């Protein structure tokens, strides 16, 4: 009689937990929509956006999981002798489907038909897995259970998912309201769709980065017709991958400190403001984190390899995951790949031969992945690492002046004391890391050291943090966001100190405090009016044209069909539906060349010869770029030259704050 009662009480607990989690998740969505009297209307639109975008993003991610099952069997063996579970499978699937999208895009073969074909193939792998494990699903006693602390992360998950329903350009002041999304994360797929293939674009230097995450956004764009239309789905996919990363962190901690500690560690990661910010935008950080978590878990389970063949397979899996992480974001080389290979190196439980074998196959897997980008860039530009290492491999289509500006902005050029001060201010003291994460990780390291069963993992995580901090200080240009991978070992360390009731309670309180910080950050966006980016127009047209930030787009899209726009200083044309020529701050200005060669008269003739009817000038961005200490701009473009152009060639059409639209006379 005792067992049925236990089962019944457990079932009741699970149901209450599920209900509570859903209620708190929905509460997070409600806070995103804000307001009182129009609350129901805005919340209804937000919910519709969640469902619509989740269907597309979920289709991609489930296909990736299915493909991951095939790759898992091929690389780890059908019997799972490497201890490679669902986390690594999902990581392999994200990597595999991303590579397929990337390859199809490069070959000019990524289109709606092929996008559905590869998705269906992934679903086939998922069906295979479900069929192979149907015995588990037929037996409720074997179903996975949710540790109760997971409920603490539900409001943050609601905020994360809800924030994806604000179109790029609406959220996050730390990211200049999605400037990078509008200028390349989604703008590149937009142009690739028009060009029919992933190509290098001389007016957008970011097209020469690996851009594997952007290839997945192109996959979604194939279903919607354009990257602008797919913006919500791209953000939702990023959010789902963020949840995957949090799950991976939780699973790492679960393996060494139990599932409740794992749930809290996952909650800490999910509730950290930087996670919410980058996880709700079409960014690439969270793909790096998901792949990194899968690679780290695989590395820490090295004791389950008993033969050199298994060691070779393990190292290869870790290397492939880290290598694809680098294809998502190059800084993953020093923030994920290097720290994790250090973890592999210090794992001496299987002997020196096992270590060497794993490192060799790691290098093979990671090297092949990175080599794909280098081959592509070599073919495109003659420089396999363009726009980097130009002094070794050539400057491609750039001038020495462009190279100098790029290097000055992307190479650390401060003294060591100044770099350490920046680390203290932008990482340790940055509000978006939540203040409490780093001290809690330090306490976790101490707890882990004192526990013999967790000491090895604690040492590995501290080593990771040291390597990551060193890379951030010496090899990056010191943006706070570049330190996000440090949350991986930090959250694991936090999980290692959780065990007793008191520490569990402290962990849950920590998740709550971070959640409050993230909601406060959201509610402070757009002077408390972020909700204005959620309304019926937003859902129906994918863009709220009544919002001030989009007014230039609205006017330009209403120009006559034959209109063609040249933009100077304006490099965020994602939503513009008329032909437009733009360039990033790093790239040469075609108008500047015309001004240098023929003055105002020559520039007017150049504009007419190229069928331009209008000129759009972002005076504010030009002033920002050319301000002392900033990146600089094409020296052929000066305020005096533009003033002369406006006075003699252009007639004003409309002005919005610092942006002006002109008609060519």
XYZ file of C-alpha atoms in Angstrom:
665
model
C 0.000 0.000 0.000
C 2.931 2.346 0.566
C 4.178 2.405 -3.026
C 0.882 3.500 -4.611
C 0.606 6.328 -2.090
C 4.137 7.456 -2.917
C 3.421 7.317 -6.634
C 0.157 9.181 -6.154
C 1.789 11.945 -4.109
C 4.599 12.226 -6.638
C 2.062 12.520 -9.430
C 0.226 15.257 -7.550
C 3.482 17.095 -6.923
C 4.408 16.904 -10.591
C 1.001 18.230 -11.641
C 1.181 21.114 -9.175
C 4.715 21.842 -10.332
C 3.599 21.877 -13.957
C 0.671 24.188 -13.216
C 2.822 26.546 -11.158
C 5.512 26.646 -13.830
C 2.980 27.457 -16.551
C 1.326 30.157 -14.426
C 4.650 31.861 -13.685
C 5.730 31.535 -17.328
C 2.512 33.194 -18.496
C 2.992 35.869 -15.834
C 6.326 36.651 -17.464
C 4.594 37.045 -20.823
C 1.986 39.328 -19.251
C 4.680 41.607 -17.835
C 6.235 41.861 -21.293
C 2.909 43.052 -22.748
C 2.406 45.584 -19.863
C -0.519 47.969 -19.420
C -3.966 47.710 -17.838
C -6.958 48.465 -20.056
C -5.319 47.370 -23.336
C -3.608 44.459 -21.590
C -5.818 41.728 -23.033
C -5.470 43.031 -26.579
C -1.698 43.344 -26.413
C -1.289 40.050 -24.599
C -3.427 38.324 -27.211
C -1.250 39.657 -30.014
C 1.898 38.646 -28.128
C 0.511 35.147 -27.615
C -0.306 34.875 -31.320
C 3.246 35.937 -32.162
C 4.653 33.367 -29.742
C 2.664 30.577 -31.358
C 3.410 31.642 -34.936
C 7.151 32.057 -34.432
C 7.456 28.983 -32.195
C 6.003 26.780 -34.924
C 8.729 27.771 -37.381
C 11.577 27.833 -34.862
C 10.359 24.604 -33.292
C 10.284 22.944 -36.704
C 13.962 23.789 -37.184
C 15.026 22.761 -33.684
C 13.152 19.450 -33.652
C 14.691 18.639 -37.024
C 18.093 19.432 -35.524
C 17.432 17.100 -32.583
C 16.463 14.342 -35.001
C 19.585 14.875 -37.080
C 21.536 14.902 -33.832
C 20.302 11.397 -33.088
C 21.730 10.162 -36.385
C 25.045 11.939 -35.716
C 25.109 10.669 -32.144
C 24.785 7.069 -33.302
C 27.422 7.599 -35.985
C 29.960 9.311 -33.733
C 29.287 7.862 -30.293
C 27.979 4.448 -31.233
C 24.422 3.104 -31.099
C 24.770 1.788 -27.560
C 25.730 5.118 -26.035
C 28.927 3.732 -24.557
C 30.427 7.222 -24.378
C 27.716 8.461 -22.056
C 26.657 10.984 -24.706
C 23.038 11.865 -24.005
C 20.347 14.215 -25.225
C 22.328 17.398 -24.487
C 25.213 16.362 -26.732
C 22.739 15.005 -29.280
C 20.993 18.366 -29.455
C 24.338 20.129 -29.766
C 25.385 17.824 -32.586
C 22.037 18.393 -34.270
C 22.298 22.182 -34.073
C 25.816 21.911 -35.471
C 24.815 19.467 -38.202
C 21.719 21.260 -39.445
C 23.531 24.593 -39.248
C 26.326 23.198 -41.423
C 23.809 21.850 -43.925
C 22.109 25.255 -44.140
C 25.508 26.914 -44.529
C 26.613 24.527 -47.280
C 23.321 24.789 -49.160
C 23.459 28.567 -48.902
C 27.013 28.718 -50.215
C 26.019 26.495 -53.109
C 22.998 28.616 -53.979
C 20.675 25.739 -53.131
C 18.977 26.938 -49.945
C 15.402 27.688 -50.926
C 11.923 26.860 -49.591
C 11.997 23.376 -51.111
C 15.410 22.336 -49.800
C 14.637 23.947 -46.436
C 11.619 21.670 -46.081
C 13.509 18.635 -47.369
C 16.299 18.875 -44.788
C 13.751 19.646 -42.077
C 11.745 16.571 -43.000
C 14.929 14.490 -42.998
C 15.640 15.695 -39.469
C 12.130 14.772 -38.420
C 12.802 11.331 -39.840
C 15.736 10.973 -37.456
C 13.510 12.059 -34.577
C 10.888 9.498 -35.556
C 13.630 6.856 -35.621
C 14.664 7.788 -32.093
C 11.104 7.822 -30.784
C 10.543 4.416 -32.306
C 13.739 3.047 -30.793
C 12.797 4.330 -27.331
C 9.059 3.699 -27.439
C 9.327 1.315 -24.505
C 10.382 4.180 -22.271
C 7.483 6.368 -23.337
C 4.952 3.559 -22.923
C 5.933 3.207 -19.264
C 5.025 6.280 -17.172
C 7.391 5.089 -14.450
C 10.299 5.717 -16.831
C 9.261 9.215 -17.845
C 11.730 11.951 -16.858
C 10.714 14.006 -13.838
C 11.159 17.737 -13.355
C 13.075 18.815 -10.238
C 10.904 21.256 -8.314
C 13.383 24.208 -8.302
C 12.784 24.544 -12.044
C 9.710 26.604 -11.179
C 11.992 29.450 -10.075
C 13.170 29.950 -13.661
C 9.671 30.101 -15.181
C 9.196 33.908 -15.009
C 12.586 34.478 -16.665
C 11.630 32.004 -19.387
C 8.421 33.979 -19.923
C 10.405 37.198 -20.242
C 12.828 35.549 -22.667
C 10.090 34.200 -24.919
C 7.976 37.338 -24.675
C 10.872 39.612 -25.582
C 11.318 37.746 -28.874
C 7.970 39.202 -29.925
C 9.287 42.752 -30.121
C 10.645 43.332 -33.607
C 14.377 44.045 -34.003
C 14.934 47.718 -33.377
C 12.668 47.836 -30.345
C 14.680 46.385 -27.487
C 17.886 46.503 -25.507
C 19.721 49.783 -25.199
C 23.013 47.998 -24.455
C 22.847 46.636 -28.019
C 21.830 49.967 -29.545
C 18.358 48.499 -29.978
C 19.398 45.680 -32.243
C 21.745 47.652 -34.493
C 23.819 44.556 -35.303
C 20.679 42.553 -36.077
C 19.412 45.220 -38.458
C 22.806 45.685 -40.114
C 24.015 42.111 -40.494
C 22.599 39.255 -38.403
C 19.340 39.444 -40.378
C 20.378 41.898 -43.090
C 22.888 39.430 -44.522
C 20.291 36.629 -44.931
C 17.993 39.247 -46.477
C 20.572 40.056 -49.150
C 21.605 36.436 -49.614
C 17.969 35.609 -50.361
C 17.928 38.273 -53.070
C 21.279 37.131 -54.467
C 20.288 33.463 -54.414
C 23.307 32.353 -52.376
C 25.528 33.143 -49.418
C 28.128 35.473 -50.881
C 30.719 37.972 -49.747
C 29.439 41.541 -49.929
C 32.025 44.270 -50.394
C 29.700 46.830 -48.814
C 29.184 44.709 -45.676
C 32.410 43.342 -44.194
C 30.481 41.170 -41.747
C 29.587 38.886 -44.648
C 33.178 37.606 -44.509
C 32.782 36.275 -40.959
C 31.776 32.587 -40.786
C 28.054 33.405 -40.215
C 26.792 29.898 -39.531
C 24.046 31.198 -37.229
C 22.984 33.599 -39.970
C 22.654 30.630 -42.337
C 20.061 29.136 -39.978
C 18.177 32.443 -40.080
C 18.287 32.190 -43.866
C 16.657 28.752 -43.546
C 13.765 30.369 -41.663
C 13.663 33.241 -44.152
C 13.070 30.721 -46.935
C 9.766 29.831 -45.281
C 8.672 33.433 -44.716
C 9.899 34.965 -47.966
C 12.432 37.338 -46.424
C 14.566 37.731 -43.336
C 12.497 40.739 -42.269
C 9.371 38.606 -42.268
C 11.235 35.855 -40.419
C 12.580 38.207 -37.729
C 10.316 36.920 -34.968
C 11.014 33.291 -35.851
C 14.770 33.951 -35.852
C 14.535 35.512 -32.413
C 12.389 32.633 -31.186
C 14.928 30.111 -32.475
C 17.634 31.960 -30.552
C 15.454 31.821 -27.427
C 14.872 28.085 -27.850
C 18.598 27.525 -28.248
C 19.074 29.605 -25.088
C 16.800 27.181 -23.241
C 18.909 24.374 -24.692
C 22.056 26.013 -23.308
C 20.447 26.377 -19.876
C 19.415 22.724 -19.999
C 22.980 21.743 -20.845
C 24.320 23.659 -17.855
C 21.722 22.026 -15.653
C 22.663 18.593 -16.925
C 26.372 19.188 -16.201
C 25.573 20.093 -12.603
C 23.081 17.226 -12.340
C 25.869 14.766 -13.145
C 27.899 15.910 -10.126
C 25.503 17.543 -7.651
C 22.008 16.241 -8.420
C 19.047 17.382 -10.487
C 17.817 20.025 -8.035
C 21.180 21.753 -8.030
C 21.186 21.433 -11.820
C 17.781 23.093 -12.078
C 18.958 26.040 -9.986
C 22.179 26.410 -11.993
C 20.125 26.422 -15.188
C 17.834 29.019 -13.629
C 20.772 31.236 -12.683
C 21.975 31.178 -16.267
C 18.534 31.776 -17.732
C 17.680 34.658 -15.391
C 20.952 36.558 -15.873
C 20.142 39.790 -17.760
C 22.804 39.235 -20.431
C 21.196 35.863 -21.215
C 17.788 37.485 -21.638
C 19.227 40.221 -23.858
C 21.219 38.016 -26.226
C 18.722 35.158 -26.045
C 15.802 37.257 -27.274
C 17.605 38.729 -30.295
C 18.768 37.141 -33.540
C 22.300 36.887 -32.151
C 24.874 34.087 -32.223
C 26.041 34.025 -28.571
C 23.473 31.479 -27.452
C 24.336 29.007 -30.196
C 27.914 29.201 -28.914
C 26.670 28.591 -25.368
C 24.528 25.595 -26.324
C 27.376 24.005 -28.277
C 29.818 24.846 -25.483
C 27.624 23.261 -22.817
C 27.300 20.093 -24.905
C 31.064 19.984 -25.482
C 31.844 20.577 -21.807
C 29.487 17.849 -20.635
C 31.052 15.428 -23.115
C 34.533 16.389 -21.891
C 33.654 15.959 -18.218
C 32.257 12.473 -18.856
C 35.644 11.247 -20.068
C 35.758 8.500 -17.446
C 33.163 6.587 -19.467
C 35.648 5.987 -22.289
C 37.507 2.707 -21.813
C 39.307 2.258 -25.147
C 41.429 4.469 -27.385
C 38.726 4.265 -30.054
C 36.222 5.659 -27.600
C 38.693 8.344 -26.561
C 39.164 9.290 -30.208
C 35.414 9.514 -30.728
C 34.971 11.622 -27.611
C 37.680 14.058 -28.643
C 36.210 14.297 -32.141
C 32.728 15.097 -30.813
C 34.109 17.789 -28.517
C 36.186 19.242 -31.347
C 33.285 19.306 -33.789
C 31.034 21.044 -31.268
C 33.691 23.648 -30.461
C 34.575 24.077 -34.129
C 30.995 24.804 -35.117
C 30.836 27.183 -32.163
C 33.679 29.097 -33.806
C 31.721 29.152 -37.069
C 28.921 30.832 -35.133
C 31.209 33.382 -33.469
C 34.973 33.522 -33.863
C 35.600 34.563 -30.256
C 34.426 31.067 -29.302
C 37.979 30.003 -30.163
C 39.280 31.554 -26.967
C 36.127 31.592 -24.868
C 34.926 28.023 -25.511
C 37.343 25.860 -27.529
C 40.583 26.730 -25.714
C 39.123 26.452 -22.183
C 37.435 23.144 -22.952
C 40.541 21.596 -24.473
C 42.284 22.589 -21.241
C 39.634 20.607 -19.366
C 40.428 17.636 -21.597
C 44.145 18.042 -20.919
C 43.841 17.985 -17.124
C 41.634 14.888 -17.064
C 44.212 12.235 -16.204
C 41.834 9.513 -15.093
C 42.311 7.499 -18.282
C 46.062 8.027 -18.680
C 48.333 9.994 -20.986
C 47.480 8.005 -24.132
C 43.799 8.791 -23.688
C 44.570 12.481 -23.179
C 46.748 12.687 -26.275
C 44.200 10.802 -28.361
C 41.369 13.098 -27.327
C 43.393 16.236 -27.966
C 44.460 15.033 -31.425
C 40.921 14.205 -32.508
C 39.668 17.410 -30.887
C 42.126 19.383 -33.012
C 41.042 17.424 -36.083
C 37.342 18.129 -35.559
C 37.750 21.781 -34.615
C 40.381 22.369 -37.296
C 38.245 20.949 -40.086
C 35.316 23.152 -39.063
C 37.414 26.303 -38.916
C 39.146 25.286 -42.139
C 35.823 25.373 -43.987
C 35.543 29.092 -43.284
C 39.170 29.705 -44.216
C 38.784 27.906 -47.544
C 35.627 29.874 -48.327
C 37.258 33.194 -47.490
C 40.403 32.274 -49.373
C 38.341 31.653 -52.491
C 36.383 34.872 -52.026
C 39.185 37.281 -51.097
C 42.574 35.552 -51.272
C 42.836 36.013 -47.493
C 41.567 32.940 -45.599
C 40.911 34.981 -42.458
C 39.716 38.293 -43.921
C 39.163 40.832 -42.406
C 41.803 39.585 -39.962
C 45.534 38.913 -40.464
C 45.657 41.279 -43.431
C 49.372 41.876 -42.864
C 49.979 38.162 -43.525
C 47.429 37.248 -46.181
C 46.517 40.496 -47.902
C 43.899 43.206 -47.635
C 41.475 41.861 -50.280
C 39.383 44.792 -51.591
C 40.203 47.063 -48.665
C 42.538 50.043 -48.578
C 45.252 50.406 -45.930
C 43.092 53.089 -44.286
C 40.198 50.639 -43.875
C 42.516 47.984 -42.476
C 43.913 50.443 -39.957
C 40.460 51.498 -38.768
C 39.303 47.885 -38.407
C 42.415 46.864 -36.486
C 42.224 49.836 -34.141
C 38.633 48.947 -33.251
C 39.032 45.165 -32.967
C 42.460 44.800 -31.388
C 43.123 45.534 -27.709
C 45.361 48.587 -27.621
C 45.309 49.540 -23.935
C 47.809 48.907 -21.176
C 47.441 45.893 -18.913
C 46.274 47.992 -15.932
C 43.661 49.648 -18.140
C 42.548 46.267 -19.516
C 42.159 44.958 -15.971
C 40.164 48.044 -15.053
C 37.885 47.413 -18.027
C 37.478 43.780 -16.969
C 36.466 44.885 -13.485
C 34.006 47.444 -14.847
C 32.571 45.634 -17.865
C 32.498 42.079 -16.568
C 32.715 41.879 -12.789
C 30.818 45.128 -12.254
C 28.373 45.030 -15.145
C 24.722 45.078 -14.044
C 23.758 42.769 -16.902
C 25.823 40.005 -15.297
C 23.643 40.452 -12.241
C 26.347 41.362 -9.710
C 25.769 38.190 -7.653
C 26.881 35.635 -10.262
C 30.642 36.104 -9.900
C 30.720 36.153 -6.059
C 28.457 33.093 -6.022
C 30.797 31.314 -8.448
C 33.727 32.074 -6.135
C 31.861 30.572 -3.189
C 30.979 27.598 -5.383
C 34.653 27.089 -6.203
C 35.467 26.975 -2.486
C 32.644 24.518 -1.771
C 33.726 22.394 -4.724
C 37.334 22.308 -3.530
C 36.253 21.192 -0.060
C 34.170 18.323 -1.472
C 36.468 15.548 -2.696
C 33.785 14.221 -5.039
C 33.398 17.562 -6.795
C 36.951 18.882 -6.557
C 38.003 17.767 -10.042
C 35.100 19.585 -11.671
C 35.627 22.692 -9.539
C 39.288 22.870 -10.553
C 38.344 22.459 -14.216
C 35.763 25.260 -14.010
C 38.178 27.633 -12.273
C 40.756 26.887 -14.975
C 38.156 27.659 -17.632
C 37.374 30.994 -16.009
C 41.058 31.922 -15.833
C 41.599 31.095 -19.517
C 38.445 32.953 -20.534
C 39.319 36.023 -18.481
C 42.798 36.055 -19.996
C 41.416 35.813 -23.514
C 38.928 38.627 -22.858
C 41.687 40.872 -21.477
C 44.415 40.169 -24.035
C 42.616 39.175 -27.244
C 39.270 40.994 -27.500
C 38.210 44.613 -27.770
C 36.665 44.461 -24.321
C 32.925 44.379 -24.916
C 30.924 43.127 -21.934
C 28.955 40.753 -24.135
C 32.099 38.867 -25.129
C 32.355 37.553 -21.547
C 29.015 35.718 -21.710
C 30.747 32.309 -22.179
C 32.209 32.792 -18.691
C 28.701 32.115 -17.401
C 29.133 28.464 -18.423
C 31.781 27.525 -15.826
C 30.439 30.124 -13.361
C 26.967 28.573 -13.285
C 28.460 25.093 -12.952
C 30.459 26.288 -9.935
C 27.304 27.761 -8.422
C 25.579 24.422 -8.872
C 28.415 22.562 -7.172
C 27.805 24.339 -3.858
C 24.118 23.429 -3.721
C 23.191 20.465 -1.580
C 21.522 21.187 1.736
C 18.243 23.006 2.243
C 19.954 26.258 3.145
C 22.086 26.404 0.010
C 19.120 25.343 -2.137
C 17.074 28.174 -0.663
C 19.925 30.573 -1.315
C 20.135 29.378 -4.906
C 16.421 29.913 -5.480
C 16.646 33.388 -3.948
C 19.551 34.086 -6.298
C 17.465 33.058 -9.312
C 14.712 35.331 -8.039
C 17.040 38.309 -7.655
C 18.441 37.827 -11.148
C 14.904 37.542 -12.513
C 13.955 40.826 -10.845
C 17.049 42.446 -12.373
C 16.110 41.181 -15.841
C 12.526 42.401 -15.550
C 13.782 45.767 -14.287
C 16.069 45.991 -17.308
C 13.166 45.235 -19.649
C 10.747 47.644 -17.981
C 13.332 50.415 -18.275
C 13.653 50.034 -22.059
C 12.281 52.820 -24.247
C 11.616 54.866 -21.098
C 9.185 52.222 -19.913
C 7.285 52.080 -23.195
C 8.643 48.928 -24.811
C 5.049 47.702 -24.999
C 4.416 50.118 -27.888
C 6.134 47.615 -30.161
C 3.330 45.118 -29.540
C 0.020 45.774 -31.286
C -2.218 44.373 -33.985
C -0.328 46.133 -36.766
C 2.883 44.605 -35.480
C 1.490 41.094 -35.771
C -0.198 41.507 -39.138
C 2.627 43.266 -40.965
C 5.629 42.147 -38.887
C 6.388 45.809 -38.241
C 4.765 48.607 -36.253
C 5.187 51.465 -38.694
C 3.695 53.901 -36.183
C 6.635 53.483 -33.803
C 9.089 56.394 -34.126
C 12.108 54.211 -34.831
C 10.454 52.875 -37.997
C 9.110 56.111 -39.486
C 11.930 56.497 -42.083
C 11.250 52.950 -43.231
C 7.552 53.686 -43.574
C 8.106 56.767 -45.753
C 10.738 55.108 -47.952
C 8.530 52.070 -48.532
C 5.773 54.395 -49.743
C 7.985 56.000 -52.396
C 7.064 55.254 -56.037
C 8.000 51.747 -57.238
C 10.791 53.124 -59.458
C 12.478 54.860 -56.507
C 16.038 53.876 -55.646
C 17.765 55.107 -52.501
C 21.404 55.738 -51.725
C 22.204 55.720 -47.984
C 25.148 57.379 -46.256
C 25.733 56.730 -42.562
C 22.611 54.551 -42.530
C 23.484 50.841 -42.429
C 20.332 49.221 -41.011
C 18.072 48.747 -44.054
C 16.446 45.438 -43.024
C 12.859 46.665 -43.321
C 13.288 48.855 -46.410
C 11.455 47.396 -49.399
C 12.757 49.743 -52.088
C 16.172 49.172 -53.732
C 18.789 50.727 -51.467
C 22.579 50.951 -51.524
C 24.336 51.187 -48.177
C 27.676 50.310 -46.626
C 28.890 49.637 -43.096
C 31.133 52.019 -41.218
C 34.162 49.922 -42.206
C 33.484 49.763 -45.935
C 34.242 52.263 -48.683
C 31.603 54.817 -49.643
C 30.758 54.773 -53.375
C 29.453 58.331 -53.035
C 32.697 59.323 -51.352
C 34.660 58.072 -54.337
C 32.433 60.095 -56.679
C 32.859 63.218 -54.540
C 36.629 62.789 -54.503
C 36.842 62.371 -58.269
C 34.327 64.935 -59.484
C 33.176 67.062 -56.594
C 29.504 67.854 -56.117
C 28.840 67.924 -59.875
C 30.493 64.556 -60.383
C 28.613 63.087 -57.427
C 25.284 64.257 -58.853
C 26.094 62.697 -62.207
C 27.164 59.465 -60.504
C 23.865 59.286 -58.607
C 21.876 59.889 -61.799
C 23.941 57.411 -63.829
C 23.167 54.745 -61.231
C 19.422 55.512 -61.282
C 19.208 56.831 -57.732
C 16.201 59.035 -57.022
C 16.724 59.695 -53.312
C 19.519 60.017 -50.771
C 19.136 59.042 -47.109
C 21.676 60.520 -44.679
C 21.979 59.529 -41.037
C 23.711 62.614 -39.690
C 23.647 61.246 -36.160
C 25.562 58.070 -36.972
C 28.059 59.989 -39.115
C 28.691 62.314 -36.189
C 29.062 59.336 -33.849
C 31.490 57.426 -36.069
C 33.685 60.456 -36.685
C 33.737 61.681 -33.075
C 37.145 61.609 -31.318
C 38.075 58.146 -30.137
C 35.482 56.369 -32.274
C 35.867 54.085 -35.311
C 36.173 56.765 -37.958
C 34.540 56.712 -41.398
C 35.514 56.787 -45.051
C 37.687 59.937 -45.192
C 36.160 60.833 -48.561
C 32.918 61.625 -46.724
C 33.142 64.884 -44.775
C 30.505 67.171 -43.324
C 31.527 69.988 -45.648
C 31.180 67.802 -48.738
C 27.772 66.523 -47.664
C 26.588 70.050 -46.841
C 27.606 71.146 -50.346
C 25.816 68.150 -51.831
C 22.639 68.979 -49.913
C 22.816 72.651 -50.893
C 23.428 72.077 -54.606
C 22.003 68.681 -55.516
C 19.419 67.525 -52.976
C 15.969 68.700 -51.923
C 14.639 67.702 -48.482
C 11.712 65.288 -48.372
C 11.445 64.578 -44.661
C 13.560 64.635 -41.510
C 13.362 62.458 -38.398
C 15.585 63.523 -35.538
C 19.069 62.968 -37.015
C 18.012 61.171 -40.224
C 17.076 63.036 -43.402
C 15.611 61.866 -46.705
C 16.359 63.927 -49.814
C 15.251 63.896 -53.433
C 17.862 64.342 -56.158
C 17.176 67.539 -58.079
